[in-house]
């Protein structure tokens, strides 16, 4: 097959909507309000733990399937980080409300999100979309999504509280540190793009 024939096929593949990875990401999004209901309303901690564990595991699964089946799409590139971010923010707010994590930890993570939103606003003003997801950011997200079910396990099951709490907080703090490192990378990348645009336009850097 020629390159000219491959290129339209590749574009069509990236424009797909009905794919298995996108379906998994959509289910993960629906899991966010389900978790909040189970954890904050009916206080069904074990069920909420299962939802968190499934949501965190499926973050890896949808990426693996997308690469395996060659179903990487533009929609998936938006849904996957959106689901990650909503899971992290919703879980932190819920955990803070029930004293599973201290408010200082939540504030530190929310401050990073505010920094990233500011960078995205600047990029959009100069005609750019969100920067590509950095592997450091993916690692941080993985650590945080792994930490939350373990922290909930420590809070819900006193028999394993000591071990689960130690493991959960180790994952959480490493995740928070890498989350900020990834945020710094995004800010630097955004600044470089803006400087390049202003340089082309002859404006101040």
PDB file of C-alpha atoms in Angstrom:
ATOM      1  CA  UNK A   1       0.000   0.000   0.000  1.00  0.00           C
ATOM      2  CA  UNK A   2       1.349   3.437  -0.902  1.00  0.00           C
ATOM      3  CA  UNK A   3       1.951   6.254   1.550  1.00  0.00           C
ATOM      4  CA  UNK A   4      -0.828   8.277  -0.074  1.00  0.00           C
ATOM      5  CA  UNK A   5      -3.295   5.473   0.585  1.00  0.00           C
ATOM      6  CA  UNK A   6      -2.087   5.046   4.170  1.00  0.00           C
ATOM      7  CA  UNK A   7      -2.429   8.700   5.155  1.00  0.00           C
ATOM      8  CA  UNK A   8      -6.238   9.030   4.624  1.00  0.00           C
ATOM      9  CA  UNK A   9      -6.687   5.692   6.392  1.00  0.00           C
ATOM     10  CA  UNK A  10      -4.640   6.930   9.364  1.00  0.00           C
ATOM     11  CA  UNK A  11      -6.645  10.152   9.520  1.00  0.00           C
ATOM     12  CA  UNK A  12      -9.901   8.184   9.388  1.00  0.00           C
ATOM     13  CA  UNK A  13      -8.671   5.946  12.229  1.00  0.00           C
ATOM     14  CA  UNK A  14      -7.895   8.954  14.444  1.00  0.00           C
ATOM     15  CA  UNK A  15     -11.335  10.414  13.742  1.00  0.00           C
ATOM     16  CA  UNK A  16     -13.154   7.338  15.023  1.00  0.00           C
ATOM     17  CA  UNK A  17     -15.642   7.796  17.848  1.00  0.00           C
ATOM     18  CA  UNK A  18     -17.063   4.313  18.466  1.00  0.00           C
ATOM     19  CA  UNK A  19     -13.971   2.477  19.694  1.00  0.00           C
ATOM     20  CA  UNK A  20     -13.339   0.187  22.643  1.00  0.00           C
ATOM     21  CA  UNK A  21     -10.919   2.627  24.351  1.00  0.00           C
ATOM     22  CA  UNK A  22     -13.447   5.466  24.037  1.00  0.00           C
ATOM     23  CA  UNK A  23     -16.174   3.230  25.494  1.00  0.00           C
ATOM     24  CA  UNK A  24     -13.948   2.389  28.464  1.00  0.00           C
ATOM     25  CA  UNK A  25     -13.149   6.075  28.999  1.00  0.00           C
ATOM     26  CA  UNK A  26     -16.873   6.904  28.912  1.00  0.00           C
ATOM     27  CA  UNK A  27     -17.603   4.210  31.497  1.00  0.00           C
ATOM     28  CA  UNK A  28     -14.795   5.628  33.658  1.00  0.00           C
ATOM     29  CA  UNK A  29     -16.428   9.064  33.445  1.00  0.00           C
ATOM     30  CA  UNK A  30     -19.747   7.587  34.578  1.00  0.00           C
ATOM     31  CA  UNK A  31     -17.902   5.975  37.477  1.00  0.00           C
ATOM     32  CA  UNK A  32     -17.063   9.375  38.985  1.00  0.00           C
ATOM     33  CA  UNK A  33     -20.621  10.305  40.093  1.00  0.00           C
ATOM     34  CA  UNK A  34     -21.191   6.667  41.095  1.00  0.00           C
ATOM     35  CA  UNK A  35     -18.169   6.791  43.405  1.00  0.00           C
ATOM     36  CA  UNK A  36     -19.293  10.102  44.927  1.00  0.00           C
ATOM     37  CA  UNK A  37     -22.763   8.700  45.572  1.00  0.00           C
ATOM     38  CA  UNK A  38     -21.452   5.514  47.164  1.00  0.00           C
ATOM     39  CA  UNK A  39     -18.821   7.257  49.273  1.00  0.00           C
ATOM     40  CA  UNK A  40     -20.570  10.448  50.379  1.00  0.00           C
ATOM     41  CA  UNK A  41     -24.301   9.642  50.274  1.00  0.00           C
ATOM     42  CA  UNK A  42     -24.827   6.000  51.203  1.00  0.00           C
ATOM     43  CA  UNK A  43     -21.391   5.538  52.844  1.00  0.00           C
ATOM     44  CA  UNK A  44     -20.880   2.197  51.094  1.00  0.00           C
ATOM     45  CA  UNK A  45     -17.103   2.282  51.422  1.00  0.00           C
ATOM     46  CA  UNK A  46     -16.442  -1.221  50.095  1.00  0.00           C
ATOM     47  CA  UNK A  47     -18.460  -0.569  46.934  1.00  0.00           C
ATOM     48  CA  UNK A  48     -16.764   2.812  46.535  1.00  0.00           C
ATOM     49  CA  UNK A  49     -13.404   1.055  46.904  1.00  0.00           C
ATOM     50  CA  UNK A  50     -14.313  -1.318  44.067  1.00  0.00           C
ATOM     51  CA  UNK A  51     -15.319   1.586  41.812  1.00  0.00           C
ATOM     52  CA  UNK A  52     -12.030   3.372  42.543  1.00  0.00           C
ATOM     53  CA  UNK A  53      -9.992   0.238  41.886  1.00  0.00           C
ATOM     54  CA  UNK A  54     -11.781  -0.438  38.593  1.00  0.00           C
ATOM     55  CA  UNK A  55     -11.417   3.194  37.536  1.00  0.00           C
ATOM     56  CA  UNK A  56      -7.699   3.209  38.246  1.00  0.00           C
ATOM     57  CA  UNK A  57      -7.072  -0.132  36.529  1.00  0.00           C
ATOM     58  CA  UNK A  58      -9.081   0.783  33.438  1.00  0.00           C
ATOM     59  CA  UNK A  59      -6.860   3.838  32.944  1.00  0.00           C
ATOM     60  CA  UNK A  60      -4.089   1.462  31.927  1.00  0.00           C
ATOM     61  CA  UNK A  61      -6.429  -0.927  30.098  1.00  0.00           C
ATOM     62  CA  UNK A  62      -7.883   1.619  27.664  1.00  0.00           C
ATOM     63  CA  UNK A  63      -4.420   2.833  26.678  1.00  0.00           C
ATOM     64  CA  UNK A  64      -3.216  -0.731  26.122  1.00  0.00           C
ATOM     65  CA  UNK A  65      -6.253  -1.582  24.003  1.00  0.00           C
ATOM     66  CA  UNK A  66      -5.896   1.617  21.978  1.00  0.00           C
ATOM     67  CA  UNK A  67      -2.320   0.720  21.075  1.00  0.00           C
ATOM     68  CA  UNK A  68      -3.027  -2.980  20.600  1.00  0.00           C
ATOM     69  CA  UNK A  69      -6.007  -2.465  18.282  1.00  0.00           C
ATOM     70  CA  UNK A  70      -4.600   0.719  16.737  1.00  0.00           C
ATOM     71  CA  UNK A  71      -7.652   2.647  17.882  1.00  0.00           C
ATOM     72  CA  UNK A  72      -5.898   5.818  19.028  1.00  0.00           C
ATOM     73  CA  UNK A  73      -8.310   8.672  18.268  1.00  0.00           C
ATOM     74  CA  UNK A  74      -8.623  12.405  18.820  1.00  0.00           C
ATOM     75  CA  UNK A  75     -11.658  11.838  21.038  1.00  0.00           C
ATOM     76  CA  UNK A  76      -9.745   9.292  23.098  1.00  0.00           C
ATOM     77  CA  UNK A  77      -6.892  11.745  23.584  1.00  0.00           C
ATOM     78  CA  UNK A  78      -9.421  14.112  25.166  1.00  0.00           C
ATOM     79  CA  UNK A  79     -11.535  11.593  27.107  1.00  0.00           C
ATOM     80  CA  UNK A  80      -8.673   9.708  28.756  1.00  0.00           C
ATOM     81  CA  UNK A  81      -6.995  12.664  30.539  1.00  0.00           C
ATOM     82  CA  UNK A  82     -10.433  14.130  31.325  1.00  0.00           C
ATOM     83  CA  UNK A  83     -11.451  10.914  33.073  1.00  0.00           C
ATOM     84  CA  UNK A  84      -8.138  10.816  34.934  1.00  0.00           C
ATOM     85  CA  UNK A  85      -8.479  14.397  36.115  1.00  0.00           C
ATOM     86  CA  UNK A  86     -12.104  14.006  37.193  1.00  0.00           C
ATOM     87  CA  UNK A  87     -11.304  10.825  39.117  1.00  0.00           C
ATOM     88  CA  UNK A  88      -8.435  12.504  40.929  1.00  0.00           C
ATOM     89  CA  UNK A  89     -10.297  15.723  41.758  1.00  0.00           C
ATOM     90  CA  UNK A  90     -13.553  14.021  42.761  1.00  0.00           C
ATOM     91  CA  UNK A  91     -11.727  11.509  44.934  1.00  0.00           C
ATOM     92  CA  UNK A  92      -9.672  14.183  46.652  1.00  0.00           C
ATOM     93  CA  UNK A  93     -12.692  16.347  47.413  1.00  0.00           C
ATOM     94  CA  UNK A  94     -14.607  13.343  48.756  1.00  0.00           C
ATOM     95  CA  UNK A  95     -11.637  12.112  50.800  1.00  0.00           C
ATOM     96  CA  UNK A  96     -11.122  15.569  52.262  1.00  0.00           C
ATOM     97  CA  UNK A  97     -14.815  15.813  53.183  1.00  0.00           C
ATOM     98  CA  UNK A  98     -14.541  12.577  55.159  1.00  0.00           C
ATOM     99  CA  UNK A  99     -11.051  13.236  56.579  1.00  0.00           C
ATOM    100  CA  UNK A 100      -9.345  10.419  54.681  1.00  0.00           C
ATOM    101  CA  UNK A 101      -6.700  12.899  53.469  1.00  0.00           C
ATOM    102  CA  UNK A 102      -5.753  16.281  54.998  1.00  0.00           C
ATOM    103  CA  UNK A 103      -6.901  19.434  53.243  1.00  0.00           C
ATOM    104  CA  UNK A 104      -3.270  20.506  52.718  1.00  0.00           C
ATOM    105  CA  UNK A 105      -2.700  17.571  50.359  1.00  0.00           C
ATOM    106  CA  UNK A 106      -5.831  18.425  48.391  1.00  0.00           C
ATOM    107  CA  UNK A 107      -4.874  22.107  48.255  1.00  0.00           C
ATOM    108  CA  UNK A 108      -1.415  21.248  46.892  1.00  0.00           C
ATOM    109  CA  UNK A 109      -2.906  19.169  44.098  1.00  0.00           C
ATOM    110  CA  UNK A 110      -5.629  21.706  43.282  1.00  0.00           C
ATOM    111  CA  UNK A 111      -2.979  24.430  43.069  1.00  0.00           C
ATOM    112  CA  UNK A 112      -1.195  22.396  40.410  1.00  0.00           C
ATOM    113  CA  UNK A 113      -4.472  22.056  38.482  1.00  0.00           C
ATOM    114  CA  UNK A 114      -4.976  25.824  38.655  1.00  0.00           C
ATOM    115  CA  UNK A 115      -1.463  26.332  37.279  1.00  0.00           C
ATOM    116  CA  UNK A 116      -2.167  23.973  34.399  1.00  0.00           C
ATOM    117  CA  UNK A 117      -5.497  25.648  33.609  1.00  0.00           C
ATOM    118  CA  UNK A 118      -3.736  29.005  33.436  1.00  0.00           C
ATOM    119  CA  UNK A 119      -1.169  27.589  31.012  1.00  0.00           C
ATOM    120  CA  UNK A 120      -3.912  26.080  28.847  1.00  0.00           C
ATOM    121  CA  UNK A 121      -5.733  29.417  28.723  1.00  0.00           C
ATOM    122  CA  UNK A 122      -2.559  31.132  27.500  1.00  0.00           C
ATOM    123  CA  UNK A 123      -1.998  28.454  24.860  1.00  0.00           C
ATOM    124  CA  UNK A 124      -5.556  28.734  23.565  1.00  0.00           C
ATOM    125  CA  UNK A 125      -5.207  32.486  23.298  1.00  0.00           C
ATOM    126  CA  UNK A 126      -2.253  31.903  20.961  1.00  0.00           C
ATOM    127  CA  UNK A 127      -4.018  29.241  18.903  1.00  0.00           C
ATOM    128  CA  UNK A 128      -2.632  26.107  20.530  1.00  0.00           C
ATOM    129  CA  UNK A 129      -4.471  23.171  22.055  1.00  0.00           C
ATOM    130  CA  UNK A 130      -3.417  21.223  25.143  1.00  0.00           C
ATOM    131  CA  UNK A 131       0.211  20.016  25.071  1.00  0.00           C
ATOM    132  CA  UNK A 132       0.878  16.295  24.632  1.00  0.00           C
ATOM    133  CA  UNK A 133       0.661  14.242  27.815  1.00  0.00           C
ATOM    134  CA  UNK A 134       4.163  13.842  29.279  1.00  0.00           C
ATOM    135  CA  UNK A 135       5.264  10.445  30.580  1.00  0.00           C
ATOM    136  CA  UNK A 136       5.990  12.054  33.962  1.00  0.00           C
ATOM    137  CA  UNK A 137       2.378  13.205  34.110  1.00  0.00           C
ATOM    138  CA  UNK A 138       1.140   9.730  33.180  1.00  0.00           C
ATOM    139  CA  UNK A 139       3.320   8.217  35.901  1.00  0.00           C
ATOM    140  CA  UNK A 140       2.013  10.714  38.458  1.00  0.00           C
ATOM    141  CA  UNK A 141      -1.568   9.960  37.455  1.00  0.00           C
ATOM    142  CA  UNK A 142      -0.942   6.232  37.750  1.00  0.00           C
ATOM    143  CA  UNK A 143       0.533   6.645  41.240  1.00  0.00           C
ATOM    144  CA  UNK A 144      -2.360   8.793  42.448  1.00  0.00           C
ATOM    145  CA  UNK A 145      -5.010   6.482  41.002  1.00  0.00           C
ATOM    146  CA  UNK A 146      -3.230   3.561  42.659  1.00  0.00           C
ATOM    147  CA  UNK A 147      -2.918   5.414  45.980  1.00  0.00           C
ATOM    148  CA  UNK A 148      -6.595   6.312  46.413  1.00  0.00           C
ATOM    149  CA  UNK A 149      -8.049   2.784  46.674  1.00  0.00           C
ATOM    150  CA  UNK A 150      -5.258   1.830  49.091  1.00  0.00           C
ATOM    151  CA  UNK A 151      -5.940   4.880  51.274  1.00  0.00           C
ATOM    152  CA  UNK A 152      -9.639   4.068  51.266  1.00  0.00           C
ATOM    153  CA  UNK A 153      -8.813   0.478  52.198  1.00  0.00           C
ATOM    154  CA  UNK A 154      -6.786   1.773  55.155  1.00  0.00           C
ATOM    155  CA  UNK A 155      -9.715   3.926  56.293  1.00  0.00           C
ATOM    156  CA  UNK A 156     -12.378   1.237  55.807  1.00  0.00           C
ATOM    157  CA  UNK A 157     -10.582  -1.850  57.155  1.00  0.00           C
ATOM    158  CA  UNK A 158      -8.848  -1.254  60.512  1.00  0.00           C
ATOM    159  CA  UNK A 159      -7.083  -4.639  60.368  1.00  0.00           C
ATOM    160  CA  UNK A 160      -4.899  -3.492  57.439  1.00  0.00           C
ATOM    161  CA  UNK A 161      -4.856   0.227  58.255  1.00  0.00           C
ATOM    162  CA  UNK A 162      -1.168   0.406  59.211  1.00  0.00           C
ATOM    163  CA  UNK A 163       0.213  -1.362  56.144  1.00  0.00           C
ATOM    164  CA  UNK A 164      -2.301   0.028  53.656  1.00  0.00           C
ATOM    165  CA  UNK A 165      -1.865   3.538  55.041  1.00  0.00           C
ATOM    166  CA  UNK A 166       1.924   3.395  54.667  1.00  0.00           C
ATOM    167  CA  UNK A 167       1.710   2.068  51.108  1.00  0.00           C
ATOM    168  CA  UNK A 168      -1.073   4.458  50.140  1.00  0.00           C
ATOM    169  CA  UNK A 169       0.681   7.558  51.401  1.00  0.00           C
ATOM    170  CA  UNK A 170       3.977   6.542  49.796  1.00  0.00           C
ATOM    171  CA  UNK A 171       2.196   6.307  46.450  1.00  0.00           C
ATOM    172  CA  UNK A 172       0.244   9.516  47.079  1.00  0.00           C
ATOM    173  CA  UNK A 173       3.237  11.674  47.982  1.00  0.00           C
ATOM    174  CA  UNK A 174       5.312  10.394  45.077  1.00  0.00           C
ATOM    175  CA  UNK A 175       2.338  11.023  42.817  1.00  0.00           C
ATOM    176  CA  UNK A 176       1.949  14.571  44.098  1.00  0.00           C
ATOM    177  CA  UNK A 177       5.637  15.368  43.597  1.00  0.00           C
ATOM    178  CA  UNK A 178       5.640  14.004  40.045  1.00  0.00           C
ATOM    179  CA  UNK A 179       2.342  15.794  39.358  1.00  0.00           C
ATOM    180  CA  UNK A 180       4.069  19.095  40.114  1.00  0.00           C
ATOM    181  CA  UNK A 181       7.146  18.112  38.079  1.00  0.00           C
ATOM    182  CA  UNK A 182       4.891  17.366  35.109  1.00  0.00           C
ATOM    183  CA  UNK A 183       3.120  20.690  35.687  1.00  0.00           C
ATOM    184  CA  UNK A 184       6.462  22.488  35.522  1.00  0.00           C
ATOM    185  CA  UNK A 185       7.236  20.736  32.234  1.00  0.00           C
ATOM    186  CA  UNK A 186       3.883  21.864  30.803  1.00  0.00           C
ATOM    187  CA  UNK A 187       4.496  25.465  31.882  1.00  0.00           C
ATOM    188  CA  UNK A 188       7.968  25.463  30.293  1.00  0.00           C
ATOM    189  CA  UNK A 189       6.588  23.944  27.104  1.00  0.00           C
ATOM    190  CA  UNK A 190       3.769  26.508  27.009  1.00  0.00           C
ATOM    191  CA  UNK A 191       6.219  29.360  27.496  1.00  0.00           C
ATOM    192  CA  UNK A 192       8.404  28.102  24.649  1.00  0.00           C
ATOM    193  CA  UNK A 193       5.412  27.903  22.303  1.00  0.00           C
ATOM    194  CA  UNK A 194       4.254  31.410  23.208  1.00  0.00           C
ATOM    195  CA  UNK A 195       7.766  32.813  22.734  1.00  0.00           C
ATOM    196  CA  UNK A 196       7.932  31.156  19.304  1.00  0.00           C
ATOM    197  CA  UNK A 197       4.600  32.710  18.270  1.00  0.00           C
ATOM    198  CA  UNK A 198       5.635  36.153  19.468  1.00  0.00           C
ATOM    199  CA  UNK A 199       8.976  35.776  17.717  1.00  0.00           C
ATOM    200  CA  UNK A 200       7.247  35.048  14.413  1.00  0.00           C
ATOM    201  CA  UNK A 201       4.963  38.035  14.909  1.00  0.00           C
ATOM    202  CA  UNK A 202       7.835  40.301  15.878  1.00  0.00           C
ATOM    203  CA  UNK A 203       6.413  40.930  19.354  1.00  0.00           C
ATOM    204  CA  UNK A 204       8.244  40.926  22.691  1.00  0.00           C
ATOM    205  CA  UNK A 205       9.299  37.472  23.940  1.00  0.00           C
TER     206      UNK A 205
END
